[in-house]
mmCIF file of C-alpha atoms in Angstrom:
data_model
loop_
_atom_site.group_PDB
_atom_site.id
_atom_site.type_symbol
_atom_site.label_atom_id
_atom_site.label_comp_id
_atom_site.label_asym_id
_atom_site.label_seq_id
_atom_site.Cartn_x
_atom_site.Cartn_y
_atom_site.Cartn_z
ATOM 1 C CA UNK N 1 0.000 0.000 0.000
ATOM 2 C CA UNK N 2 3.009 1.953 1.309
ATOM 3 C CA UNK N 3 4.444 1.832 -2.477
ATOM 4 C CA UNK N 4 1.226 2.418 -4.620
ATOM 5 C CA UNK N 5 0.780 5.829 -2.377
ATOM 6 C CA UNK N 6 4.883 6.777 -2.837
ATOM 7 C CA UNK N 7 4.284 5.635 -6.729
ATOM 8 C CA UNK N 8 1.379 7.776 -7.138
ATOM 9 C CA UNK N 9 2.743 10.346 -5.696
ATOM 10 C CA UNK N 10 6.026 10.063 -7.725
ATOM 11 C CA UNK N 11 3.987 10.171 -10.980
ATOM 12 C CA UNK N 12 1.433 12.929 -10.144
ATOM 13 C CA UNK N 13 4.658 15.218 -9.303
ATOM 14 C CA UNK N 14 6.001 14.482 -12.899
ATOM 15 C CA UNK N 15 2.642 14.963 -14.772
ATOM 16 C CA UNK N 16 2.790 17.948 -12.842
ATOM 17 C CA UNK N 17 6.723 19.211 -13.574
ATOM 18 C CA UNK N 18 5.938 18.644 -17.390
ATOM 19 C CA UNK N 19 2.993 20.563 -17.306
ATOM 20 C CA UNK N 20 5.041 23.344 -15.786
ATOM 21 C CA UNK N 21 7.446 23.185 -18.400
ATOM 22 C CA UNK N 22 5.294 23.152 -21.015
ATOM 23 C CA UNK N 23 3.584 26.581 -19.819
ATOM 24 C CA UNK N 24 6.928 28.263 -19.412
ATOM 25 C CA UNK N 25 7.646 27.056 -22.923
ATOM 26 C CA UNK N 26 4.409 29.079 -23.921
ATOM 27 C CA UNK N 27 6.196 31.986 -21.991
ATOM 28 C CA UNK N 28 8.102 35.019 -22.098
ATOM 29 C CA UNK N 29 9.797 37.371 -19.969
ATOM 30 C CA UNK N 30 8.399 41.089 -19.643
ATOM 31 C CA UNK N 31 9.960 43.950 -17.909
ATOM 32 C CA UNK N 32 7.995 45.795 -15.993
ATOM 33 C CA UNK N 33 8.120 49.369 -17.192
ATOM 34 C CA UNK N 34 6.883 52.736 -15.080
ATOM 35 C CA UNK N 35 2.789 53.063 -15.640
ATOM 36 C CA UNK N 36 2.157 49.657 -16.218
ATOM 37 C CA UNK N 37 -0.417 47.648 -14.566
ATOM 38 C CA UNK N 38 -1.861 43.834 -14.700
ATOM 39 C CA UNK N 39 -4.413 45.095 -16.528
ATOM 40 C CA UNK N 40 -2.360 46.503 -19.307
ATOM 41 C CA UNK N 41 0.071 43.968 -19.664
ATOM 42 C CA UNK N 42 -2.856 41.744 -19.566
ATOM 43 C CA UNK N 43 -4.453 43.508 -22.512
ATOM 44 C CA UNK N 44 -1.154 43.432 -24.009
ATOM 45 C CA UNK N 45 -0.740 39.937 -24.843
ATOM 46 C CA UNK N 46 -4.278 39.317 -24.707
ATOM 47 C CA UNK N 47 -4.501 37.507 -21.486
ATOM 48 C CA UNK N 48 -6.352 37.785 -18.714
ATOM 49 C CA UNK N 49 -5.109 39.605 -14.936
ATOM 50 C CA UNK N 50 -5.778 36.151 -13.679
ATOM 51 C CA UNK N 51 -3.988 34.615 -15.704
ATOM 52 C CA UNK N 52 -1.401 36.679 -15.449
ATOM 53 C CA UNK N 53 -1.220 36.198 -11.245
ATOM 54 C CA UNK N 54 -1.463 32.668 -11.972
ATOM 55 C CA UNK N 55 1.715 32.225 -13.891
ATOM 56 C CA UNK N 56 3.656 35.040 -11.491
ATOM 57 C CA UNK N 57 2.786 34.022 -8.310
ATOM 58 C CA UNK N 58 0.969 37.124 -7.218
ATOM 59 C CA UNK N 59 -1.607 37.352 -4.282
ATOM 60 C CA UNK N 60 -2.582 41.250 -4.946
ATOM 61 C CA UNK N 61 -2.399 43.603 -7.673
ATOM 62 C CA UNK N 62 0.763 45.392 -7.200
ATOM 63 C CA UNK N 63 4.043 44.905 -9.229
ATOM 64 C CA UNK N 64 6.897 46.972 -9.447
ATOM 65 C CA UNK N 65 8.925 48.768 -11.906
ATOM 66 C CA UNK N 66 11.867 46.318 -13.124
ATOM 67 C CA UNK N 67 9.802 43.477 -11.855
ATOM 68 C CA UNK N 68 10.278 40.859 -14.833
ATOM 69 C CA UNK N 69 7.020 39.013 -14.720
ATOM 70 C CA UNK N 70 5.775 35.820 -17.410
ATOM 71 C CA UNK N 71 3.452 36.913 -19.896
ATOM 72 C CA UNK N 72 1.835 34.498 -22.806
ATOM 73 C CA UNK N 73 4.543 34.406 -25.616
ATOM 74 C CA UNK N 74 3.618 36.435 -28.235
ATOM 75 C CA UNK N 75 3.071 33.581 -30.962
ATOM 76 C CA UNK N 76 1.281 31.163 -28.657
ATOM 77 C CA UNK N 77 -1.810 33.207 -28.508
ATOM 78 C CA UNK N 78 -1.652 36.127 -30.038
ATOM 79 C CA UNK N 79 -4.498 35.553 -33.025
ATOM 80 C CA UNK N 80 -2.841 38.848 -34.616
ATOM 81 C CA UNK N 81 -0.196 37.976 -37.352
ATOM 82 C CA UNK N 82 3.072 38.910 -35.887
ATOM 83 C CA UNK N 83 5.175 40.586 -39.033
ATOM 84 C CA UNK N 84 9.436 39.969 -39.372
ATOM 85 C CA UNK N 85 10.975 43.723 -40.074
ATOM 86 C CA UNK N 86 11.148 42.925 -43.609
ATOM 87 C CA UNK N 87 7.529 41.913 -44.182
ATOM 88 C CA UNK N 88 6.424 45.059 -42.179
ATOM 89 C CA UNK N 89 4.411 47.583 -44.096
ATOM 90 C CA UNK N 90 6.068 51.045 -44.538
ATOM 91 C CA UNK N 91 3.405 53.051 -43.352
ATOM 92 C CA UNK N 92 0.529 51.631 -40.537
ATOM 93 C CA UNK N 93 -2.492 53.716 -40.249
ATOM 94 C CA UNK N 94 -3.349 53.569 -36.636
ATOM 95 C CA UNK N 95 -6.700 52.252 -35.644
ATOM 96 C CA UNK N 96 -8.863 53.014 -32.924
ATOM 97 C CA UNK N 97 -7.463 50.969 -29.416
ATOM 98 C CA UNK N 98 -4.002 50.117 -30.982
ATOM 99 C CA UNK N 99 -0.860 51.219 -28.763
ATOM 100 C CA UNK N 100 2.728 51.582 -29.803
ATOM 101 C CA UNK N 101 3.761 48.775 -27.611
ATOM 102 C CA UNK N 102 0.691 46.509 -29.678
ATOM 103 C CA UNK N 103 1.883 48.160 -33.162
ATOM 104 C CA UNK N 104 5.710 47.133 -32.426
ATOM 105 C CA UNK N 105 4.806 43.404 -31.018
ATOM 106 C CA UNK N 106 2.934 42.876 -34.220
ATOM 107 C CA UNK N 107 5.576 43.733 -36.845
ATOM 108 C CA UNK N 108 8.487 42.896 -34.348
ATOM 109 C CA UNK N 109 9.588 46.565 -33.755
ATOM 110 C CA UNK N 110 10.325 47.582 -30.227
ATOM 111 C CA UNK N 111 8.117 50.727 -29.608
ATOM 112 C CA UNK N 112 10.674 53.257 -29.020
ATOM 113 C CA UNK N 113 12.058 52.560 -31.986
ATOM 114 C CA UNK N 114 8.868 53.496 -33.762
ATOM 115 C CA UNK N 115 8.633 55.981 -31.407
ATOM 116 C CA UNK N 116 12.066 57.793 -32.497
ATOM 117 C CA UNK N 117 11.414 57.163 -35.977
ATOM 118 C CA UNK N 118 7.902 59.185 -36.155
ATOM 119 C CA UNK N 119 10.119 62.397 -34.021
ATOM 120 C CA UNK N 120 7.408 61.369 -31.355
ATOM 121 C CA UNK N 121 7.803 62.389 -27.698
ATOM 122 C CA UNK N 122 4.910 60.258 -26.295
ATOM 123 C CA UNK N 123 3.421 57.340 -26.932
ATOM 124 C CA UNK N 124 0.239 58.636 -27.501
ATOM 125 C CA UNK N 125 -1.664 57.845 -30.845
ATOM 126 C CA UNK N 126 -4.527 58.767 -32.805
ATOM 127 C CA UNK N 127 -6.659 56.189 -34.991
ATOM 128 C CA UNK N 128 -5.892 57.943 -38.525
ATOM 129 C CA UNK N 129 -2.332 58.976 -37.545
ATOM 130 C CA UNK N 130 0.297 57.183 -40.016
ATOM 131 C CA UNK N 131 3.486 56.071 -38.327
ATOM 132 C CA UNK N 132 6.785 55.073 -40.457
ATOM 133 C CA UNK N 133 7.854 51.286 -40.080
ATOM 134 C CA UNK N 134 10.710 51.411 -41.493
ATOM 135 C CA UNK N 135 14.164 51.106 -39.614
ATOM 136 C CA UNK N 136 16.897 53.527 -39.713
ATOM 137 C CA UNK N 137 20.228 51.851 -39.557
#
């Protein structure tokens, strides 16, 4: 009896260590910047807050700036099409809820890159408002 419980035991822990690995595999590391919140982040990578205190741990809703925290990666649910530089339009037309951060995660640009690019000196956008894509070397 002693040795069905210890062999039960045994196998639920590695069902349970490959399910753990196979989550972090569907993660990536984000850096927690000044501003952000769960929420954001959450919206983000199009996840949920939950989720997101699920896979970091978290009791509350407070994180910290430089706090690196798991988010979804990008290409395991992201149901956008994620762009390499070279397929990347030359011009996006910003549309109404889209961010910098979401504009650069789609076409693989990091935001303050687009950011310098346009001569902008927020991030704030306007649906209508054409931004450059293109990468100055």
């Amino acid at each position: 009896m002693k040795q069905k419980v210890l062999t039960s035991l045994f196998t639920t822990s590695i069902i349970a260590g490959v399910a753990a690995v196979s989550e972090s595999e569907a993660a990536t590391s984000y850096k927690v910047k000044a501003g952000d919140t769960l929420w954001g982040i959450a919206q983000s990578y199009h996840t949920s807050v939950a989720k997101l205190k699920e896979m970091n741990g978290l009791t509350g809703d407070t994180i910290y700036v430089n706090q690196y925290l798991s988010v979804p990666s990008i290409h395991s649910k992201d149901n956008g099409h994620v762009y390499k530089n070279s397929h990347a339009p030359n011009v996006y037309t910003v549309k109404a809820g889209d961010t910098l951060f979401d504009i650069g995660r789609r076409f693989n640009m990091n935001y303050h890159d687009i950011m310098r690019n346009n001569h902008l000196s927020s991030s704030l956008i306007h649906p209508g408002q054409q931004l450059s894509l293109t990468t100055t070397s």
